[in-house]
PDB file of C-alpha atoms in Angstrom:
ATOM      1  CA  UNK A   1      74.083  96.107  77.434  1.00 45.00           C
ATOM      2  CA  UNK A   2      71.759  95.055  80.273  1.00 46.00           C
ATOM      3  CA  UNK A   3      68.236  93.962  79.632  1.00 47.00           C
ATOM      4  CA  UNK A   4      65.441  94.199  82.192  1.00 50.00           C
ATOM      5  CA  UNK A   5      62.059  92.719  81.215  1.00 51.00           C
ATOM      6  CA  UNK A   6      59.465  94.320  83.491  1.00 50.00           C
ATOM      7  CA  UNK A   7      55.693  94.220  83.717  1.00 53.00           C
ATOM      8  CA  UNK A   8      55.669  97.974  83.062  1.00 62.00           C
ATOM      9  CA  UNK A   9      57.856  97.768  79.963  1.00 71.00           C
ATOM     10  CA  UNK A  10      61.529  97.177  79.282  1.00 80.00           C
ATOM     11  CA  UNK A  11      64.613  99.102  80.383  1.00 80.00           C
ATOM     12  CA  UNK A  12      68.082  98.728  78.977  1.00 81.00           C
ATOM     13  CA  UNK A  13      71.405 100.522  79.126  1.00 85.00           C
ATOM     14  CA  UNK A  14      73.637 101.129  76.148  1.00 85.00           C
ATOM     15  CA  UNK A  15      77.131 102.587  76.243  1.00 87.00           C
ATOM     16  CA  UNK A  16      78.451 104.244  73.094  1.00 85.00           C
ATOM     17  CA  UNK A  17      81.733 105.929  72.393  1.00 84.00           C
ATOM     18  CA  UNK A  18      81.625 109.115  70.300  1.00 82.00           C
ATOM     19  CA  UNK A  19      84.545 111.098  68.854  1.00 72.00           C
ATOM     20  CA  UNK A  20      84.174 114.595  70.289  1.00 60.00           C
ATOM     21  CA  UNK A  21      85.478 118.058  69.353  1.00 54.00           C
ATOM     22  CA  UNK A  22      89.158 117.512  70.104  1.00 52.00           C
ATOM     23  CA  UNK A  23      89.001 113.936  68.850  1.00 58.00           C
ATOM     24  CA  UNK A  24      88.836 112.564  72.353  1.00 69.00           C
ATOM     25  CA  UNK A  25      86.316 109.807  72.945  1.00 77.00           C
ATOM     26  CA  UNK A  26      83.189 110.603  74.925  1.00 84.00           C
ATOM     27  CA  UNK A  27      81.641 107.581  76.597  1.00 86.00           C
ATOM     28  CA  UNK A  28      77.899 108.150  76.598  1.00 88.00           C
ATOM     29  CA  UNK A  29      75.643 106.012  78.791  1.00 90.00           C
ATOM     30  CA  UNK A  30      72.050 105.891  77.590  1.00 91.00           C
ATOM     31  CA  UNK A  31      69.271 104.350  79.641  1.00 90.00           C
ATOM     32  CA  UNK A  32      66.071 103.685  77.691  1.00 89.00           C
ATOM     33  CA  UNK A  33      62.827 102.741  79.380  1.00 88.00           C
ATOM     34  CA  UNK A  34      60.273 101.536  76.844  1.00 87.00           C
ATOM     35  CA  UNK A  35      56.689 101.649  78.156  1.00 86.00           C
ATOM     36  CA  UNK A  36      54.378  98.720  77.430  1.00 85.00           C
ATOM     37  CA  UNK A  37      52.701 100.578  74.540  1.00 86.00           C
ATOM     38  CA  UNK A  38      56.005 101.650  72.918  1.00 85.00           C
ATOM     39  CA  UNK A  39      56.496 102.756  70.123  1.00 83.00           C
ATOM     40  CA  UNK A  40      53.143 104.592  70.159  1.00 88.00           C
ATOM     41  CA  UNK A  41      54.379 106.144  73.432  1.00 88.00           C
ATOM     42  CA  UNK A  42      57.774 107.846  73.698  1.00 89.00           C
ATOM     43  CA  UNK A  43      60.505 106.090  75.666  1.00 89.00           C
ATOM     44  CA  UNK A  44      61.950 107.590  78.858  1.00 90.00           C
ATOM     45  CA  UNK A  45      65.599 108.396  78.206  1.00 91.00           C
ATOM     46  CA  UNK A  46      68.398 109.131  80.692  1.00 91.00           C
ATOM     47  CA  UNK A  47      71.805 110.332  79.544  1.00 91.00           C
ATOM     48  CA  UNK A  48      75.003 110.358  81.583  1.00 90.00           C
ATOM     49  CA  UNK A  49      78.699 110.744  80.826  1.00 87.00           C
ATOM     50  CA  UNK A  50      81.780 111.426  82.920  1.00 83.00           C
ATOM     51  CA  UNK A  51      83.146 113.690  80.167  1.00 80.00           C
ATOM     52  CA  UNK A  52      80.073 115.932  79.903  1.00 82.00           C
ATOM     53  CA  UNK A  53      78.513 118.367  82.349  1.00 82.00           C
ATOM     54  CA  UNK A  54      75.066 117.723  83.784  1.00 83.00           C
ATOM     55  CA  UNK A  55      73.623 120.491  81.583  1.00 83.00           C
ATOM     56  CA  UNK A  56      75.175 118.967  78.449  1.00 85.00           C
ATOM     57  CA  UNK A  57      73.676 115.569  79.344  1.00 90.00           C
ATOM     58  CA  UNK A  58      70.283 117.233  79.818  1.00 89.00           C
ATOM     59  CA  UNK A  59      70.612 118.907  76.401  1.00 89.00           C
ATOM     60  CA  UNK A  60      71.516 115.611  74.707  1.00 92.00           C
ATOM     61  CA  UNK A  61      68.466 114.045  76.344  1.00 93.00           C
ATOM     62  CA  UNK A  62      66.149 116.880  75.214  1.00 91.00           C
ATOM     63  CA  UNK A  63      67.413 116.616  71.637  1.00 92.00           C
ATOM     64  CA  UNK A  64      66.957 112.817  71.677  1.00 94.00           C
ATOM     65  CA  UNK A  65      63.359 113.238  72.856  1.00 93.00           C
ATOM     66  CA  UNK A  66      62.729 115.772  70.054  1.00 93.00           C
ATOM     67  CA  UNK A  67      64.047 113.191  67.573  1.00 93.00           C
ATOM     68  CA  UNK A  68      61.948 110.450  69.189  1.00 93.00           C
ATOM     69  CA  UNK A  69      58.776 112.511  68.565  1.00 92.00           C
ATOM     70  CA  UNK A  70      59.530 112.402  64.835  1.00 91.00           C
ATOM     71  CA  UNK A  71      59.674 108.583  64.931  1.00 89.00           C
ATOM     72  CA  UNK A  72      56.509 108.072  66.991  1.00 90.00           C
ATOM     73  CA  UNK A  73      54.728 104.766  66.216  1.00 89.00           C
ATOM     74  CA  UNK A  74      57.833 103.149  64.692  1.00 89.00           C
ATOM     75  CA  UNK A  75      60.715 101.413  66.546  1.00 88.00           C
ATOM     76  CA  UNK A  76      63.223 104.192  67.134  1.00 91.00           C
ATOM     77  CA  UNK A  77      65.999 103.236  69.561  1.00 91.00           C
ATOM     78  CA  UNK A  78      68.456 102.203  66.867  1.00 90.00           C
ATOM     79  CA  UNK A  79      67.815 105.420  64.893  1.00 91.00           C
ATOM     80  CA  UNK A  80      68.232 107.534  68.021  1.00 93.00           C
ATOM     81  CA  UNK A  81      71.613 105.934  68.792  1.00 91.00           C
ATOM     82  CA  UNK A  82      72.851 106.569  65.239  1.00 91.00           C
ATOM     83  CA  UNK A  83      71.514 110.121  65.396  1.00 92.00           C
ATOM     84  CA  UNK A  84      73.276 110.955  68.676  1.00 90.00           C
ATOM     85  CA  UNK A  85      76.571 109.546  67.367  1.00 88.00           C
ATOM     86  CA  UNK A  86      76.348 111.874  64.370  1.00 88.00           C
ATOM     87  CA  UNK A  87      75.140 115.000  66.186  1.00 88.00           C
ATOM     88  CA  UNK A  88      76.814 114.918  69.594  1.00 86.00           C
ATOM     89  CA  UNK A  89      79.461 117.477  68.566  1.00 82.00           C
ATOM     90  CA  UNK A  90      76.831 120.053  67.521  1.00 82.00           C
ATOM     91  CA  UNK A  91      74.746 119.533  70.653  1.00 80.00           C
ATOM     92  CA  UNK A  92      77.783 120.028  72.894  1.00 76.00           C
ATOM     93  CA  UNK A  93      78.826 123.178  70.984  1.00 74.00           C
ATOM     94  CA  UNK A  94      75.323 124.657  71.327  1.00 70.00           C
ATOM     95  CA  UNK A  95      75.039 123.561  74.935  1.00 59.00           C
ATOM     96  CA  UNK A  96      78.291 125.285  75.928  1.00 55.00           C
ATOM     97  CA  UNK A  97      77.157 128.570  74.329  1.00 52.00           C
ATOM     98  CA  UNK A  98      73.725 128.450  75.954  1.00 50.00           C
ATOM     99  CA  UNK A  99      75.243 127.462  79.283  1.00 43.00           C
ATOM    100  CA  UNK A 100      77.409 130.577  79.319  1.00 45.00           C
ATOM    101  CA  UNK A 101      74.393 132.787  78.686  1.00 41.00           C
ATOM    102  CA  UNK A 102      72.094 131.198  81.243  1.00 41.00           C
ATOM    103  CA  UNK A 103      72.520 130.783  84.979  1.00 38.00           C
ATOM    104  CA  UNK A 104      71.863 127.383  86.499  1.00 42.00           C
ATOM    105  CA  UNK A 105      69.151 128.977  88.616  1.00 42.00           C
ATOM    106  CA  UNK A 106      67.010 129.921  85.620  1.00 38.00           C
ATOM    107  CA  UNK A 107      67.400 126.345  84.309  1.00 41.00           C
ATOM    108  CA  UNK A 108      66.065 125.042  87.623  1.00 42.00           C
ATOM    109  CA  UNK A 109      63.103 127.439  87.599  1.00 42.00           C
ATOM    110  CA  UNK A 110      62.323 126.411  84.031  1.00 41.00           C
ATOM    111  CA  UNK A 111      62.121 122.705  84.861  1.00 55.00           C
ATOM    112  CA  UNK A 112      60.508 123.258  88.252  1.00 72.00           C
ATOM    113  CA  UNK A 113      61.329 121.253  91.345  1.00 85.00           C
ATOM    114  CA  UNK A 114      59.473 117.974  91.741  1.00 90.00           C
ATOM    115  CA  UNK A 115      58.690 115.758  94.680  1.00 92.00           C
ATOM    116  CA  UNK A 116      58.311 112.003  94.884  1.00 92.00           C
ATOM    117  CA  UNK A 117      56.907 109.891  97.713  1.00 94.00           C
ATOM    118  CA  UNK A 118      57.597 106.141  97.563  1.00 93.00           C
ATOM    119  CA  UNK A 119      56.489 103.316  99.809  1.00 92.00           C
ATOM    120  CA  UNK A 120      58.692 100.220 100.148  1.00 91.00           C
ATOM    121  CA  UNK A 121      57.326  96.985 101.534  1.00 87.00           C
ATOM    122  CA  UNK A 122      60.555  95.758 103.150  1.00 89.00           C
ATOM    123  CA  UNK A 123      64.342  95.822 103.075  1.00 90.00           C
ATOM    124  CA  UNK A 124      66.052  92.510 103.724  1.00 86.00           C
ATOM    125  CA  UNK A 125      69.603  93.760 103.147  1.00 84.00           C
ATOM    126  CA  UNK A 126      68.894  97.052 104.933  1.00 90.00           C
ATOM    127  CA  UNK A 127      72.441  98.461 105.259  1.00 91.00           C
ATOM    128  CA  UNK A 128      73.269  97.852 101.578  1.00 91.00           C
ATOM    129  CA  UNK A 129      69.871  99.136 100.423  1.00 91.00           C
ATOM    130  CA  UNK A 130      70.169 102.341 102.482  1.00 93.00           C
ATOM    131  CA  UNK A 131      73.686 102.976 101.161  1.00 93.00           C
ATOM    132  CA  UNK A 132      72.446 102.536  97.545  1.00 93.00           C
ATOM    133  CA  UNK A 133      69.561 104.995  98.034  1.00 94.00           C
ATOM    134  CA  UNK A 134      71.949 107.545  99.613  1.00 94.00           C
ATOM    135  CA  UNK A 135      74.370 107.132  96.685  1.00 92.00           C
ATOM    136  CA  UNK A 136      71.614 107.641  94.080  1.00 93.00           C
ATOM    137  CA  UNK A 137      70.181 110.678  95.885  1.00 94.00           C
ATOM    138  CA  UNK A 138      73.634 112.227  96.097  1.00 93.00           C
ATOM    139  CA  UNK A 139      74.611 111.578  92.461  1.00 90.00           C
ATOM    140  CA  UNK A 140      71.255 112.900  91.171  1.00 92.00           C
ATOM    141  CA  UNK A 141      71.361 115.879  93.567  1.00 92.00           C
ATOM    142  CA  UNK A 142      68.094 114.914  95.227  1.00 94.00           C
ATOM    143  CA  UNK A 143      67.255 115.970  98.766  1.00 95.00           C
ATOM    144  CA  UNK A 144      64.696 114.550 101.194  1.00 95.00           C
ATOM    145  CA  UNK A 145      64.325 111.701 103.637  1.00 96.00           C
ATOM    146  CA  UNK A 146      64.464 107.902 103.810  1.00 96.00           C
ATOM    147  CA  UNK A 147      62.004 107.307 106.653  1.00 96.00           C
ATOM    148  CA  UNK A 148      61.575 104.257 108.878  1.00 96.00           C
ATOM    149  CA  UNK A 149      58.649 104.061 111.320  1.00 94.00           C
ATOM    150  CA  UNK A 150      57.877 100.592 112.658  1.00 92.00           C
ATOM    151  CA  UNK A 151      57.447  98.468 109.539  1.00 91.00           C
ATOM    152  CA  UNK A 152      56.735 101.473 107.323  1.00 93.00           C
ATOM    153  CA  UNK A 153      59.465 102.549 104.885  1.00 94.00           C
ATOM    154  CA  UNK A 154      58.995 105.784 102.911  1.00 96.00           C
ATOM    155  CA  UNK A 155      61.314 107.661 100.550  1.00 96.00           C
ATOM    156  CA  UNK A 156      60.566 111.353 100.043  1.00 96.00           C
ATOM    157  CA  UNK A 157      62.649 113.053  97.352  1.00 95.00           C
ATOM    158  CA  UNK A 158      62.867 116.569  95.936  1.00 94.00           C
ATOM    159  CA  UNK A 159      64.845 117.662  92.894  1.00 93.00           C
ATOM    160  CA  UNK A 160      64.530 118.478  89.219  1.00 89.00           C
ATOM    161  CA  UNK A 161      62.023 116.403  87.315  1.00 88.00           C
ATOM    162  CA  UNK A 162      64.483 114.550  85.103  1.00 89.00           C
ATOM    163  CA  UNK A 163      66.490 113.436  88.169  1.00 91.00           C
ATOM    164  CA  UNK A 164      63.318 112.217  89.880  1.00 92.00           C
ATOM    165  CA  UNK A 165      62.453 110.182  86.765  1.00 90.00           C
ATOM    166  CA  UNK A 166      65.990 108.840  86.567  1.00 90.00           C
ATOM    167  CA  UNK A 167      65.832 107.828  90.243  1.00 93.00           C
ATOM    168  CA  UNK A 168      62.593 105.914  89.612  1.00 89.00           C
ATOM    169  CA  UNK A 169      64.171 103.990  86.731  1.00 87.00           C
ATOM    170  CA  UNK A 170      67.191 103.089  88.898  1.00 89.00           C
ATOM    171  CA  UNK A 171      64.947 101.997  91.763  1.00 86.00           C
ATOM    172  CA  UNK A 172      62.905  99.742  89.467  1.00 86.00           C
ATOM    173  CA  UNK A 173      65.705  98.251  87.398  1.00 86.00           C
ATOM    174  CA  UNK A 174      68.673  97.779  89.776  1.00 86.00           C
ATOM    175  CA  UNK A 175      69.226  94.834  92.077  1.00 86.00           C
ATOM    176  CA  UNK A 176      68.893  96.703  95.363  1.00 83.00           C
ATOM    177  CA  UNK A 177      67.911  93.976  97.815  1.00 80.00           C
ATOM    178  CA  UNK A 178      68.123  90.218  98.396  1.00 77.00           C
ATOM    179  CA  UNK A 179      65.297  87.669  98.266  1.00 81.00           C
ATOM    180  CA  UNK A 180      64.489  85.122 100.988  1.00 81.00           C
ATOM    181  CA  UNK A 181      67.270  82.846  99.736  1.00 81.00           C
ATOM    182  CA  UNK A 182      69.839  85.673  99.867  1.00 84.00           C
ATOM    183  CA  UNK A 183      70.028  86.183  96.081  1.00 87.00           C
ATOM    184  CA  UNK A 184      70.260  89.754  94.766  1.00 86.00           C
ATOM    185  CA  UNK A 185      66.894  90.955  93.522  1.00 83.00           C
ATOM    186  CA  UNK A 186      65.111  94.002  92.113  1.00 84.00           C
ATOM    187  CA  UNK A 187      62.540  96.058  93.994  1.00 80.00           C
ATOM    188  CA  UNK A 188      59.179  94.492  93.140  1.00 79.00           C
ATOM    189  CA  UNK A 189      57.093  95.827  96.033  1.00 77.00           C
ATOM    190  CA  UNK A 190      57.533  99.564  95.595  1.00 85.00           C
ATOM    191  CA  UNK A 191      54.566 101.902  95.218  1.00 88.00           C
ATOM    192  CA  UNK A 192      54.694 105.470  93.960  1.00 89.00           C
ATOM    193  CA  UNK A 193      52.306 107.238  96.330  1.00 89.00           C
ATOM    194  CA  UNK A 194      52.754 110.693  94.845  1.00 89.00           C
ATOM    195  CA  UNK A 195      54.776 112.469  92.134  1.00 87.00           C
ATOM    196  CA  UNK A 196      54.067 116.182  91.906  1.00 86.00           C
ATOM    197  CA  UNK A 197      55.582 119.617  91.408  1.00 85.00           C
ATOM    198  CA  UNK A 198      56.806 121.335  94.573  1.00 83.00           C
ATOM    199  CA  UNK A 199      54.428 124.223  95.421  1.00 78.00           C
ATOM    200  CA  UNK A 200      55.413 127.507  97.042  1.00 73.00           C
ATOM    201  CA  UNK A 201      54.014 126.445 100.432  1.00 70.00           C
ATOM    202  CA  UNK A 202      56.294 123.389 100.514  1.00 76.00           C
ATOM    203  CA  UNK A 203      59.664 123.875 102.162  1.00 81.00           C
ATOM    204  CA  UNK A 204      62.737 122.568 100.360  1.00 83.00           C
ATOM    205  CA  UNK A 205      64.869 119.923 102.036  1.00 88.00           C
ATOM    206  CA  UNK A 206      68.519 120.983 101.918  1.00 89.00           C
ATOM    207  CA  UNK A 207      70.006 117.527 102.502  1.00 93.00           C
ATOM    208  CA  UNK A 208      69.119 113.865 102.106  1.00 94.00           C
ATOM    209  CA  UNK A 209      68.887 112.106 105.480  1.00 95.00           C
ATOM    210  CA  UNK A 210      68.010 108.632 106.737  1.00 96.00           C
ATOM    211  CA  UNK A 211      65.774 108.850 109.820  1.00 95.00           C
ATOM    212  CA  UNK A 212      63.962 106.483 112.168  1.00 95.00           C
ATOM    213  CA  UNK A 213      60.806 107.689 113.922  1.00 95.00           C
ATOM    214  CA  UNK A 214      59.658 106.077 117.188  1.00 94.00           C
ATOM    215  CA  UNK A 215      55.963 106.966 116.639  1.00 94.00           C
ATOM    216  CA  UNK A 216      53.527 108.160 113.928  1.00 93.00           C
ATOM    217  CA  UNK A 217      53.389 111.596 115.620  1.00 94.00           C
ATOM    218  CA  UNK A 218      57.134 112.101 115.010  1.00 95.00           C
ATOM    219  CA  UNK A 219      56.717 111.104 111.368  1.00 95.00           C
ATOM    220  CA  UNK A 220      53.771 113.478 111.013  1.00 95.00           C
ATOM    221  CA  UNK A 221      55.857 116.303 112.522  1.00 94.00           C
ATOM    222  CA  UNK A 222      58.558 115.754 109.838  1.00 93.00           C
ATOM    223  CA  UNK A 223      55.934 116.202 107.098  1.00 94.00           C
ATOM    224  CA  UNK A 224      54.348 119.216 108.839  1.00 92.00           C
ATOM    225  CA  UNK A 225      57.703 120.987 109.243  1.00 90.00           C
ATOM    226  CA  UNK A 226      58.211 120.647 105.482  1.00 89.00           C
ATOM    227  CA  UNK A 227      54.741 122.116 104.778  1.00 89.00           C
ATOM    228  CA  UNK A 228      53.532 118.689 103.629  1.00 90.00           C
ATOM    229  CA  UNK A 229      50.615 118.118 106.028  1.00 90.00           C
ATOM    230  CA  UNK A 230      48.194 117.320 103.177  1.00 88.00           C
ATOM    231  CA  UNK A 231      50.634 114.827 101.669  1.00 89.00           C
ATOM    232  CA  UNK A 232      50.922 113.078 105.042  1.00 92.00           C
ATOM    233  CA  UNK A 233      47.176 112.946 105.740  1.00 90.00           C
ATOM    234  CA  UNK A 234      46.399 111.682 102.251  1.00 89.00           C
ATOM    235  CA  UNK A 235      48.957 108.869 101.953  1.00 90.00           C
ATOM    236  CA  UNK A 236      50.394 107.855 105.330  1.00 91.00           C
ATOM    237  CA  UNK A 237      47.372 107.022 107.608  1.00 91.00           C
ATOM    238  CA  UNK A 238      46.225 104.129 105.308  1.00 89.00           C
ATOM    239  CA  UNK A 239      49.691 102.554 105.783  1.00 89.00           C
ATOM    240  CA  UNK A 240      49.385 102.751 109.590  1.00 85.00           C
ATOM    241  CA  UNK A 241      46.290 100.529 109.671  1.00 78.00           C
TER     242      UNK A 241
END
């Protein structure tokens, strides 16, 4: 597995293989992010698998977090991995039943749609970086904009909360850029300007696009069109100084 020591905690990925219903192997990828005050704070967990649907992965994650709550204040990752290996079959069975009864729309309403605004200091390997962000947004079904205006780089994302959290972990733990000597490096200069639930007055972005704006007015117009005037006036003017 990969190990990422960070100032804001530790993230690592673990891949486990679990025998599923028809005795086929399910390869489960678990990404744990342990905050600095873990284990008295719950870890962030992301679950993905090519053999499971998105809803099933979400259900596995929810069940893991329920288990984690029972182990609060004691190291729990090892126990959680053992637990998921033993219970994956049951979770998938339940998940399939529930999935047939519920529409995806009600699932989305339940979780609510969230929005994230990030500020990046620079991109040395711009083409590669942009491609990576587009790939993540697409695989996590996030919409929004990667915005360039002069030296300002902003990423505005909308999607379900778990995907937004997963995106943040990827952005912090993957080698997305290169340093001054051309070596691959992680994003150290990123700031989360805002992470909030999308309100009714906000318009939803239907796609994820990369855009360059010749002037602050054009950038402001993009925010205004999306019903995000307050977001713009609160966070962007300080960056223009």
